[in-house]
XYZ file of C-alpha atoms in Angstrom:
747
model
C 47.046 -93.275 65.664
C 46.822 -91.416 67.797
C 43.921 -88.913 69.155
C 42.464 -85.940 68.432
C 40.760 -84.051 71.792
C 38.712 -81.447 71.267
C 38.362 -77.876 72.555
C 36.732 -78.016 75.908
C 34.393 -75.475 77.329
C 34.022 -74.179 81.118
C 31.872 -76.613 83.097
C 28.802 -75.029 84.346
C 29.342 -76.401 87.203
C 32.393 -73.725 88.240
C 30.542 -70.927 85.544
C 27.622 -70.775 88.723
C 30.114 -70.790 90.515
C 31.919 -68.298 90.288
C 29.023 -66.762 89.338
C 27.522 -66.346 93.720
C 31.416 -65.441 94.273
C 31.037 -62.833 92.302
C 27.668 -61.940 93.043
C 29.273 -62.632 96.905
C 31.434 -59.873 96.134
C 30.302 -57.626 95.504
C 27.308 -56.926 98.075
C 29.924 -57.140 100.307
C 32.324 -54.488 98.516
C 28.991 -52.029 98.034
C 28.703 -52.511 101.667
C 31.932 -52.034 102.858
C 32.232 -48.857 100.460
C 28.650 -47.604 101.105
C 28.911 -47.565 105.240
C 32.653 -46.113 105.294
C 31.769 -42.790 102.715
C 27.897 -42.274 104.435
C 29.843 -42.307 107.684
C 32.672 -39.949 106.489
C 29.499 -37.420 104.793
C 27.541 -37.318 108.130
C 30.940 -36.523 109.379
C 31.483 -33.637 106.833
C 28.231 -32.905 108.086
C 28.592 -32.285 111.686
C 31.977 -30.366 110.476
C 29.761 -28.044 108.523
C 27.090 -27.499 111.303
C 29.748 -27.312 114.256
C 31.550 -24.668 111.690
C 28.529 -22.647 111.079
C 27.611 -22.428 114.119
C 31.115 -21.303 115.407
C 32.015 -19.382 113.318
C 28.315 -17.808 111.743
C 29.497 -18.056 108.221
C 27.684 -15.790 105.531
C 25.936 -16.463 101.814
C 28.979 -16.703 100.319
C 31.389 -18.719 102.922
C 27.840 -21.320 103.272
C 27.747 -21.941 99.513
C 31.703 -22.824 99.457
C 30.989 -25.135 102.229
C 28.308 -26.817 99.848
C 30.527 -27.065 96.931
C 33.209 -28.381 99.340
C 31.020 -30.995 100.781
C 29.648 -32.247 97.790
C 32.681 -32.280 95.587
C 34.481 -34.155 99.268
C 31.722 -36.521 98.772
C 31.477 -37.335 95.344
C 35.161 -37.654 95.164
C 34.426 -40.106 98.548
C 31.952 -42.250 96.977
C 33.866 -43.189 93.408
C 37.962 -43.973 96.313
C 34.510 -46.296 98.449
C 32.744 -47.703 95.415
C 32.622 -47.200 92.185
C 35.913 -47.246 92.541
C 36.094 -50.796 94.273
C 33.405 -52.499 91.647
C 35.058 -51.179 87.939
C 37.893 -53.887 89.631
C 36.747 -57.071 88.742
C 39.604 -60.518 89.535
C 39.471 -63.147 86.699
C 38.373 -66.750 87.886
C 41.422 -68.199 88.437
C 41.720 -65.266 91.338
C 39.153 -66.061 92.050
C 39.288 -70.064 92.187
C 42.586 -69.157 94.370
C 40.868 -67.935 96.774
C 39.050 -70.682 97.464
C 41.338 -73.142 97.052
C 43.398 -71.032 100.069
C 40.479 -71.189 101.763
C 39.497 -74.767 101.649
C 43.276 -76.827 101.697
C 41.528 -80.573 101.117
C 41.350 -79.338 97.838
C 44.688 -79.179 96.934
C 44.233 -77.330 93.951
C 41.716 -79.128 92.341
C 39.441 -76.620 91.449
C 42.257 -74.326 89.677
C 42.767 -77.664 88.301
C 40.098 -79.233 86.415
C 38.745 -75.287 85.447
C 42.160 -75.033 83.931
C 42.378 -78.671 81.768
C 38.582 -77.975 81.138
C 39.160 -74.815 79.022
C 42.726 -76.288 78.035
C 42.458 -76.881 73.777
C 44.513 -80.471 71.727
C 46.365 -81.873 75.167
C 46.514 -84.749 73.593
C 49.056 -82.775 70.827
C 51.340 -81.754 73.679
C 51.671 -85.428 75.221
C 48.181 -85.153 77.900
C 46.961 -88.816 77.911
C 43.279 -87.594 77.868
C 41.946 -89.922 80.170
C 43.834 -88.269 83.096
C 42.544 -85.394 82.082
C 39.311 -85.488 82.145
C 39.508 -87.020 85.455
C 41.644 -84.098 87.089
C 37.966 -82.322 85.527
C 36.004 -84.723 87.358
C 37.631 -84.069 90.440
C 37.859 -80.255 89.500
C 34.056 -80.795 89.436
C 32.676 -82.560 92.373
C 34.846 -81.376 94.846
C 32.990 -76.959 93.182
C 30.042 -79.145 94.369
C 30.896 -80.732 97.359
C 32.587 -77.001 97.990
C 30.634 -72.808 98.738
C 32.878 -70.752 97.362
C 31.976 -67.880 99.415
C 33.868 -68.960 102.466
C 36.174 -66.688 99.826
C 35.512 -63.766 101.488
C 35.936 -62.239 104.933
C 32.830 -62.966 106.971
C 33.929 -61.646 109.719
C 34.345 -58.602 107.345
C 30.951 -58.819 105.930
C 29.881 -58.548 109.451
C 31.564 -55.521 110.793
C 30.746 -53.619 106.918
C 26.578 -54.667 108.302
C 26.884 -52.716 111.496
C 29.169 -49.650 110.311
C 26.101 -49.388 106.857
C 23.482 -49.791 109.165
C 24.867 -47.267 111.836
C 25.553 -45.352 109.702
C 21.928 -45.606 108.153
C 20.492 -44.345 111.515
C 22.351 -41.943 111.517
C 21.175 -40.871 108.372
C 17.905 -41.559 109.572
C 18.431 -39.250 112.728
C 19.261 -37.156 111.380
C 16.574 -36.398 108.639
C 14.718 -36.491 111.680
C 16.359 -34.345 113.493
C 15.906 -31.288 110.312
C 12.046 -32.263 110.613
C 11.846 -32.076 114.578
C 14.251 -29.948 116.184
C 15.278 -25.931 114.545
C 19.015 -26.508 115.606
C 18.708 -29.652 112.900
C 16.546 -27.597 110.982
C 18.527 -24.432 110.971
C 21.767 -25.970 109.407
C 19.198 -27.316 106.681
C 18.257 -24.476 106.418
C 21.308 -22.533 106.069
C 23.777 -24.822 105.011
C 21.911 -27.046 102.414
C 18.850 -24.618 100.967
C 21.171 -21.989 101.851
C 18.222 -19.538 103.427
C 18.897 -16.867 105.222
C 17.671 -18.481 108.509
C 19.607 -17.776 112.312
C 20.681 -19.649 115.095
C 19.658 -19.393 118.036
C 20.846 -16.873 119.826
C 20.333 -14.170 122.784
C 21.186 -11.177 120.958
C 19.804 -10.727 117.852
C 21.490 -7.774 115.241
C 19.644 -5.190 112.448
C 21.720 -3.392 110.013
C 19.285 -0.125 108.928
C 19.117 0.238 106.221
C 19.926 -3.072 104.637
C 18.184 -4.547 101.159
C 18.566 -7.804 100.606
C 22.782 -7.676 101.500
C 23.103 -4.677 100.001
C 23.015 -1.271 100.790
C 22.859 2.374 98.697
C 25.322 5.092 99.758
C 25.196 8.351 98.030
C 28.896 8.734 97.026
C 31.194 11.408 98.737
C 29.093 12.243 101.555
C 29.303 10.684 105.234
C 27.618 8.008 105.888
C 25.676 7.499 109.594
C 25.614 4.009 110.150
C 22.664 2.855 112.572
C 22.969 -1.063 113.489
C 19.894 -1.146 115.856
C 19.717 -4.906 118.979
C 15.843 -5.651 117.491
C 13.482 -6.419 120.095
C 13.146 -9.906 120.366
C 16.866 -10.728 122.032
C 17.003 -11.669 125.974
C 20.265 -9.864 126.438
C 20.159 -5.882 124.319
C 22.704 -4.247 126.673
C 25.694 -5.169 124.351
C 29.277 -3.580 122.638
C 28.789 -4.107 118.776
C 31.930 -3.618 116.689
C 32.150 -3.376 113.057
C 33.796 -4.905 110.480
C 35.227 -2.631 107.327
C 36.217 -4.433 104.698
C 38.070 -2.755 101.484
C 40.998 -3.670 99.125
C 43.227 -2.306 101.989
C 41.961 -4.319 104.049
C 39.952 -5.311 106.750
C 39.421 -3.260 109.547
C 37.604 -3.297 113.127
C 35.655 0.350 114.772
C 33.943 0.282 118.381
C 30.543 1.547 117.165
C 28.939 4.032 119.645
C 25.598 4.023 121.371
C 23.414 6.719 120.248
C 21.776 6.856 123.449
C 18.680 5.497 122.043
C 15.850 2.605 121.979
C 16.798 1.469 124.979
C 20.336 1.369 124.661
C 19.310 -0.656 121.833
C 21.106 1.264 119.339
C 25.076 1.904 117.996
C 26.374 4.422 115.103
C 29.127 4.764 113.379
C 30.457 7.233 110.346
C 31.168 6.399 107.601
C 33.023 9.780 105.762
C 33.800 11.018 102.414
C 32.629 7.744 100.950
C 34.232 7.980 97.466
C 34.578 3.855 97.379
C 32.553 0.736 97.523
C 33.211 -1.445 100.363
C 31.114 -4.249 102.639
C 30.827 -4.471 106.412
C 28.521 -6.325 109.150
C 28.886 -5.581 112.844
C 28.577 -8.141 115.387
C 27.746 -7.835 119.243
C 27.229 -10.870 121.943
C 26.539 -14.177 120.447
C 25.664 -12.262 116.828
C 27.046 -11.345 114.205
C 25.269 -9.997 110.670
C 25.891 -10.778 106.342
C 28.859 -9.330 104.869
C 26.611 -5.515 103.419
C 27.367 -4.454 100.206
C 27.976 -0.626 99.647
C 27.171 0.368 96.684
C 27.311 4.082 95.761
C 25.532 6.409 93.568
C 25.994 10.055 92.337
C 22.852 11.990 95.425
C 20.430 13.900 93.734
C 21.295 17.600 93.997
C 20.424 21.123 93.043
C 22.383 21.947 90.440
C 21.216 25.514 88.982
C 18.924 27.587 91.317
C 16.542 30.127 90.903
C 14.937 32.408 93.322
C 12.662 35.133 92.087
C 9.989 37.715 94.045
C 6.904 38.656 92.281
C 6.383 41.826 94.466
C 2.757 43.408 95.662
C 1.857 45.467 92.789
C 1.674 48.750 95.216
C 5.740 49.077 94.898
C 5.544 48.709 90.271
C 8.193 46.294 91.404
C 7.434 43.332 88.803
C 10.224 40.633 89.423
C 12.858 40.646 91.939
C 16.298 38.844 91.323
C 17.580 36.767 94.212
C 21.447 36.531 94.305
C 23.579 35.028 96.125
C 23.341 32.501 99.492
C 21.361 35.261 101.669
C 19.330 34.866 104.282
C 17.326 36.889 102.483
C 15.282 40.077 103.235
C 11.035 40.007 101.279
C 8.922 42.649 101.512
C 5.731 41.382 103.303
C 2.724 40.340 100.731
C 5.298 39.183 98.282
C 5.460 35.629 96.855
C 9.076 33.475 96.090
C 8.732 31.704 93.323
C 11.705 28.789 93.015
C 12.409 26.843 90.115
C 15.518 24.339 90.512
C 17.447 22.097 87.533
C 18.617 18.620 88.968
C 21.865 16.422 87.833
C 19.721 13.323 87.844
C 15.682 12.578 87.372
C 13.308 12.581 90.983
C 11.237 11.122 91.625
C 9.302 13.913 94.341
C 10.760 17.290 95.367
C 9.396 19.155 97.920
C 10.656 22.974 99.955
C 9.373 22.421 104.048
C 8.833 25.819 106.638
C 9.099 23.122 109.393
C 6.923 20.759 109.915
C 4.907 22.058 106.211
C 6.079 20.812 103.216
C 5.137 22.079 99.200
C 5.367 19.702 96.297
C 7.492 21.096 93.820
C 5.266 20.532 90.292
C 7.766 19.313 87.348
C 8.682 21.497 84.362
C 8.945 19.914 80.658
C 11.181 16.870 82.712
C 12.031 15.450 85.734
C 15.189 17.172 86.134
C 13.653 20.335 86.637
C 11.264 21.704 89.393
C 8.788 25.200 90.566
C 6.638 26.198 92.934
C 5.630 29.222 94.032
C 5.023 30.246 97.389
C 3.225 32.983 99.177
C -0.838 34.283 97.892
C -3.228 36.151 99.351
C -5.392 33.523 102.067
C -1.533 32.062 102.592
C 1.665 34.997 103.284
C 4.941 34.340 102.692
C 6.876 33.022 105.897
C 10.028 33.588 107.353
C 11.895 31.302 108.080
C 13.837 28.455 106.931
C 13.716 26.472 103.097
C 14.338 23.309 102.679
C 15.092 21.906 99.735
C 14.701 17.872 99.655
C 15.064 14.896 96.747
C 14.663 12.081 96.057
C 15.741 10.083 92.728
C 13.325 7.820 91.055
C 15.567 4.570 93.112
C 14.060 6.551 96.737
C 17.764 8.174 97.084
C 17.165 11.162 99.330
C 19.110 14.105 99.422
C 22.632 13.700 102.015
C 23.183 18.253 101.335
C 19.951 19.518 102.213
C 19.617 22.855 100.011
C 18.109 25.537 102.321
C 17.460 29.578 101.549
C 16.510 31.714 104.782
C 13.878 34.625 104.438
C 12.894 37.131 106.485
C 9.633 38.977 106.139
C 10.379 42.474 105.864
C 6.904 45.097 106.932
C 7.458 48.607 104.059
C 9.560 50.424 105.644
C 6.929 54.169 106.306
C 9.225 56.466 104.650
C 12.871 58.811 105.724
C 12.925 61.864 105.911
C 15.196 64.987 107.061
C 15.175 68.192 107.359
C 16.256 72.145 108.294
C 14.482 74.961 108.738
C 16.681 78.557 106.774
C 17.124 80.773 108.192
C 15.068 81.547 111.339
C 16.942 80.646 115.239
C 14.657 79.020 117.846
C 12.820 83.221 118.304
C 10.566 83.754 115.642
C 7.449 86.189 115.679
C 3.484 85.233 114.545
C 3.825 86.733 111.220
C 7.246 84.874 110.875
C 7.886 81.609 107.119
C 9.538 78.996 108.080
C 12.320 78.399 104.850
C 11.899 74.704 104.997
C 14.778 72.895 103.111
C 13.743 69.224 103.093
C 15.350 65.567 101.324
C 11.593 62.524 100.973
C 12.017 59.019 99.999
C 10.394 55.771 99.951
C 11.570 52.173 98.610
C 8.181 51.700 97.000
C 6.365 55.173 97.043
C 4.925 59.216 98.231
C 2.177 60.471 98.258
C 2.258 63.556 99.834
C 4.261 65.471 101.889
C 2.946 68.512 104.556
C 3.675 70.647 108.599
C 1.988 68.214 111.248
C 2.661 70.975 113.635
C 2.030 71.404 117.618
C 1.648 74.320 120.002
C 0.823 75.038 122.906
C 0.032 78.959 124.160
C 1.824 80.583 128.066
C -1.946 80.821 128.999
C -2.624 77.264 132.017
C 0.102 75.007 131.277
C -2.363 71.927 131.786
C -3.991 73.096 128.451
C -3.884 70.355 125.420
C -1.724 71.286 122.225
C -3.529 72.403 119.659
C -2.133 69.354 116.325
C -2.751 70.783 112.629
C -1.586 68.835 109.579
C -0.733 70.745 106.167
C -0.155 70.148 103.545
C 2.226 71.222 100.861
C 2.920 68.455 97.460
C 1.289 66.242 95.734
C 3.573 63.330 95.318
C 1.263 60.261 93.602
C -0.531 60.384 90.212
C -2.541 57.897 88.649
C -1.580 56.268 86.180
C 2.593 57.694 86.716
C 4.689 55.644 88.883
C 5.618 56.278 91.717
C 8.424 58.861 93.345
C 10.505 57.308 95.433
C 12.506 60.840 96.605
C 11.557 64.339 96.427
C 13.978 67.295 97.787
C 13.371 70.685 97.833
C 12.020 74.252 100.197
C 8.899 74.208 101.532
C 7.661 77.782 103.954
C 5.333 77.597 106.752
C 4.346 80.715 106.836
C 2.700 81.402 110.272
C 1.314 84.642 110.396
C -2.247 82.662 108.206
C -1.939 81.047 112.180
C -2.309 84.554 114.435
C -0.396 83.162 116.906
C 0.886 84.160 120.138
C 2.948 85.733 122.214
C 4.655 83.289 124.360
C 2.979 80.452 121.981
C 5.458 77.496 122.866
C 5.925 75.900 118.974
C 6.199 73.064 116.839
C 6.636 71.667 113.572
C 8.212 69.003 111.142
C 7.970 66.859 107.623
C 5.282 64.518 107.071
C 5.763 62.055 104.576
C 3.565 59.411 103.262
C 4.571 56.541 101.178
C 1.902 54.360 98.725
C 1.004 50.870 101.412
C -2.209 50.125 99.934
C -3.580 49.295 104.046
C -1.671 51.217 106.133
C 0.431 53.975 104.843
C 3.598 54.841 106.486
C 4.711 57.455 107.792
C 8.064 59.188 108.174
C 9.338 62.277 110.182
C 11.711 64.412 109.876
C 13.249 65.852 113.230
C 10.640 67.987 114.493
C 11.748 71.591 115.214
C 10.788 73.783 118.736
C 10.000 77.352 118.395
C 8.977 80.387 120.359
C 6.512 82.802 119.502
C 8.083 86.747 120.748
C 6.453 89.122 120.257
C 8.749 91.312 117.735
C 10.069 94.455 119.971
C 11.544 90.748 121.407
C 13.031 89.530 118.510
C 15.424 92.462 116.911
C 16.070 93.088 120.595
C 17.860 89.163 119.882
C 18.832 89.997 116.368
C 20.227 93.433 118.249
C 22.353 91.892 120.472
C 24.205 88.780 118.369
C 24.763 91.723 115.889
C 26.657 93.340 119.059
C 28.424 90.228 119.652
C 29.792 89.976 116.164
C 31.379 92.887 116.510
C 32.769 92.387 118.742
C 33.846 89.137 117.138
C 35.094 92.148 114.223
C 36.791 94.359 116.511
C 39.130 91.362 118.163
C 40.214 90.224 114.661
C 41.050 93.524 114.116
C 42.940 93.586 117.290
C 44.457 90.690 116.173
C 44.687 92.083 112.583
C 46.543 95.438 113.828
C 48.362 93.586 115.895
C 49.934 90.719 113.783
C 51.311 93.795 111.402
C 53.609 95.347 114.422
C 55.205 91.333 115.258
C 55.566 90.840 111.720
C 57.918 94.398 111.240
C 59.794 93.519 114.728
C 60.535 90.844 113.613
C 62.157 91.584 110.608
C 63.733 94.410 111.675
C 65.453 91.934 114.516
C 69.247 91.739 114.480
C 70.541 88.463 114.901
C 72.892 88.717 118.265
C 76.461 87.559 117.414
C 75.805 84.795 120.771
C 73.786 82.904 118.631
C 74.167 81.263 115.315
C 72.720 82.254 111.741
C 71.143 79.192 111.486
C 69.534 78.902 114.892
C 68.791 82.740 114.342
C 67.328 81.838 110.626
C 65.251 78.894 112.644
C 63.497 81.049 114.825
C 62.689 83.427 112.764
C 60.793 80.936 110.342
C 59.449 79.485 113.255
C 57.677 83.216 113.961
C 57.208 83.749 110.805
C 55.227 80.160 110.238
C 52.785 81.013 112.757
C 51.991 84.507 111.967
C 51.287 83.596 108.757
C 48.242 80.380 110.703
C 47.182 83.671 112.500
C 46.063 85.507 109.421
C 44.736 82.247 107.848
C 42.828 82.448 110.970
C 41.988 86.763 111.194
C 40.557 85.595 108.062
C 38.982 82.543 109.314
C 37.084 84.892 111.961
C 36.025 86.942 109.150
C 34.317 84.822 107.163
C 32.330 83.572 109.743
C 31.239 86.740 110.889
C 29.832 87.472 107.344
C 27.429 84.744 106.875
C 26.351 85.094 110.637
C 25.169 88.805 109.498
C 23.682 86.801 105.902
C 21.917 84.890 108.167
C 20.485 87.961 109.909
C 19.626 89.179 107.299
C 17.591 86.546 106.088
C 16.292 85.501 109.524
C 15.305 89.675 109.453
C 12.865 88.659 105.856
C 11.778 86.159 107.623
C 10.523 86.950 110.555
C 8.596 89.806 108.498
C 11.032 92.888 110.049
C 11.311 94.759 108.137
C 8.710 96.073 106.389
C 7.335 97.845 109.902
C 11.243 100.025 109.467
C 11.577 100.403 105.824
C 8.226 102.231 106.455
C 9.738 104.880 109.100
C 13.182 104.782 107.276
C 12.798 103.539 103.518
C 16.234 104.804 102.265
C 18.311 103.060 105.767
C 16.892 99.262 104.223
C 18.603 96.976 106.171
C 19.485 95.397 103.501
C 21.718 98.823 103.140
C 23.080 98.376 105.731
C 24.007 94.619 105.977
C 24.324 93.447 102.330
C 26.325 97.123 101.049
C 28.189 97.754 104.350
C 29.488 94.657 106.091
C 28.806 91.496 104.103
C 30.548 92.600 100.933
C 33.782 94.813 102.022
C 34.286 91.779 104.457
C 34.412 89.121 101.236
C 36.327 91.984 99.342
C 38.620 91.988 102.868
C 38.972 88.495 102.690
C 39.824 87.369 99.473
C 41.579 90.173 97.666
C 43.729 92.114 100.580
C 43.940 89.071 103.127
C 44.666 86.157 101.113
C 47.337 88.340 99.543
C 48.885 89.183 103.059
C 49.181 85.111 102.802
C 51.528 84.578 99.978
C 53.804 87.794 100.602
C 53.830 86.614 104.620
C 55.283 83.083 102.976
C 57.599 84.838 99.972
C 59.216 86.364 103.528
C 59.361 82.881 105.406
C 61.280 81.602 102.020
C 63.228 84.332 102.526
C 64.092 83.923 106.014
C 68.004 83.664 105.494
C 68.272 86.996 102.917
C 67.670 89.730 104.646
C 67.487 92.121 102.114
C 64.612 90.174 100.294
C 63.323 90.230 103.628
C 62.860 93.760 104.412
C 61.869 94.489 100.411
C 59.022 92.240 101.065
C 58.144 92.594 104.367
C 57.777 96.280 103.252
C 55.272 95.129 101.119
C 53.861 93.174 103.491
C 53.346 96.197 105.189
C 51.514 97.696 103.836
C 48.636 95.499 102.757
C 48.285 94.651 106.429
C 47.934 99.385 106.610
C 45.194 98.857 103.724
C 43.719 96.102 105.132
C 43.021 98.149 108.733
C 41.557 101.161 106.432
C 39.220 97.941 105.709
C 39.253 96.451 108.993
C 38.396 100.213 110.615
C 35.432 100.703 107.800
C 33.712 98.476 108.259
C 33.815 97.792 111.638
C 32.492 102.215 111.379
C 29.674 100.126 110.149
C 28.724 97.702 112.455
C 28.266 100.799 115.091
C 26.794 102.634 112.286
C 24.500 99.252 111.664
C 23.351 99.880 116.104
C 23.052 102.918 116.644
C 20.411 102.879 113.542
C 19.237 100.046 114.968
C 19.299 100.746 118.614
C 17.224 103.662 117.149
C 14.758 101.777 115.577
C 13.988 99.331 118.384
C 13.178 102.522 120.124
C 10.729 104.827 117.207
C 8.905 101.586 116.698
C 8.512 100.367 120.460
C 7.255 104.216 120.740
C 4.906 103.506 117.883
C 3.136 99.447 119.169
C 3.122 101.538 122.982
C 1.041 104.656 121.297
C -1.348 101.979 118.867
C -1.806 99.902 122.646
C -2.833 103.322 124.614
C -4.986 104.339 121.412
C -6.699 100.859 121.099
C -6.988 101.115 124.935
C -8.442 104.207 125.009
C -11.231 103.409 122.150
C -12.019 101.137 124.204
C -13.085 102.844 126.916
C -14.670 105.299 124.647
C -17.747 103.127 122.926
C -20.657 103.486 124.804
C -21.799 100.631 126.608
C -25.177 98.506 126.409
C -28.272 99.782 127.882
C -29.557 96.920 128.319
C -28.821 94.331 130.722
C -28.237 90.755 129.450
C -31.602 88.860 129.153
C -33.556 89.151 125.808
C -33.500 92.918 125.450
C -29.166 92.785 124.839
C -29.442 90.949 121.643
C -31.039 94.832 120.220
C -27.733 96.011 119.096
C -25.828 93.207 118.728
C -22.857 93.646 115.209
C -24.618 90.418 114.364
């Protein structure tokens, strides 16, 4: 009967020895993997230190590097440490390595291990005694052999050295981070991701940037400043600004502004309409990337300006429209109201160094201010509106208004004398046509007079003011303009002969403090005797008579030349067209002469009208009318000279001009020309007769005036002689000077 061999278990010796070998293998793999992984991590950190120190990575770049370093460390840890530990060799493989290191065992370990675990060997025809002997042999050899010899001890020593070296470097790194500025800066920048800077000789500061952001108004030019800080060792550096936008990156050289001892540099971004980022570099410093964010700047979308005028002007509110500059009356107040495109935190108006805060109206997008008071009058200059939105952004394009303060202009006055020349009698009336105006109101009008007699050159002129019209009334709107004729009567003034008399129209306005006064042109007159004035008038009358006589002679010559031109026959040697053209040119010139005669005699009629008015204004006709009441000057001038001249000009001279023009049109038809010419001749005869009649009237008037002047002169001399005789015949005082001299005093 065959012997049955039961199933066997692996002996404890093999299990114990193999467990120890596995523990030593795990330790060997850990030391091997950790040492290499540690050196790789240190190498990565060293590379990061070099890269950041050389290239000055910004925050995002350092974050990316930290992530890459973490990923690399994790990957290498998996490869070098975790992965080898996950691969577990079986018992046979381990025993094979032990047998390989101990050839004297002659595979007894493997044989004993395998046979100890084999079942039913007897069924396979194997001797149980032999099997047991093999197992026992294997167990004895297992007890005697050190399984650790299967591991490479020299490599294990290298692994430990590498691990210790890595730990030493790691410790040095930790100490360096805590003790040195260089490694601490790297740790802060690349591990903790702070904004610490590497030790350097130059430090740059981007003005206006906050936490990597810069807020810029959209659509405006932006002036960017970069300043080399005061603690920089080297400040004289050139600065480059690098701009990155969707179109790529560009480099620009910044310009020194000349401020802060040359440490301030400037670059202008024109018409900023899209977001971008930039950074500055100079010396050994490179700033972080600054992200430019665009916002709508605060702006005024509606500006309303009103001026409250002073009370005396009678004007309540004046609206200021347009772009200015605006001229505002002294004592006014300015009210400015604005509406903005977005809510504001504040709004102000500044004039030079002085600033006025605006007050909100109903919302944070409407503000108002009133400038000017009795204590602080409104001043002229450039007023600038400053806006700040709720984020603190100021308006870049400032709204400005320019004011000029004007004083209340004095009234404007114009005047002219009617029927008065430079010579007047002491009894003259001076009709003065005036036109006055003021911007805000007139109070009164008057004559401002001064005169000086010819007795002494050193005499002070006498002055007098005579108001002739009051224009202001209580509770009535101010009168701004006035136009009329005022008469200044010299008779009450008893001005002596040879008085130099000056006067002008003076207008006074309604200014409450210092009334403005406007003066017309000053008229200069000389007071003369009636005799001298009549002589001057007679002289001028003679001049006009001579002028009329010249016009009469010109009219006579014109009539003769016209008839001679009509009667002239064409020389056969002259072409018909040329002959007609010559005659047409002659008649055109005669027509001009005829119209010139009409203009001349019309002017003479006007001069006689002025003589008539001047005589009446100087009251010269009073004495003449007493001497010859049937030969009044109105009859002599108006009925016999002025009216006949006007009738002559309006009727006969005008008709003659039209008939002469008809002759011009008939110049090529001799028969019609002769018929029309005969009609013109009749008219010219009538003109000559009328002019001769008027000329005779002028001569008669001169003769009569000469007689009147002589009679008045004789009458005046007689009066003077009578006054002198009466004065001489007056009894002298009985008493001498003294107290008794007043006994017969008329008073």
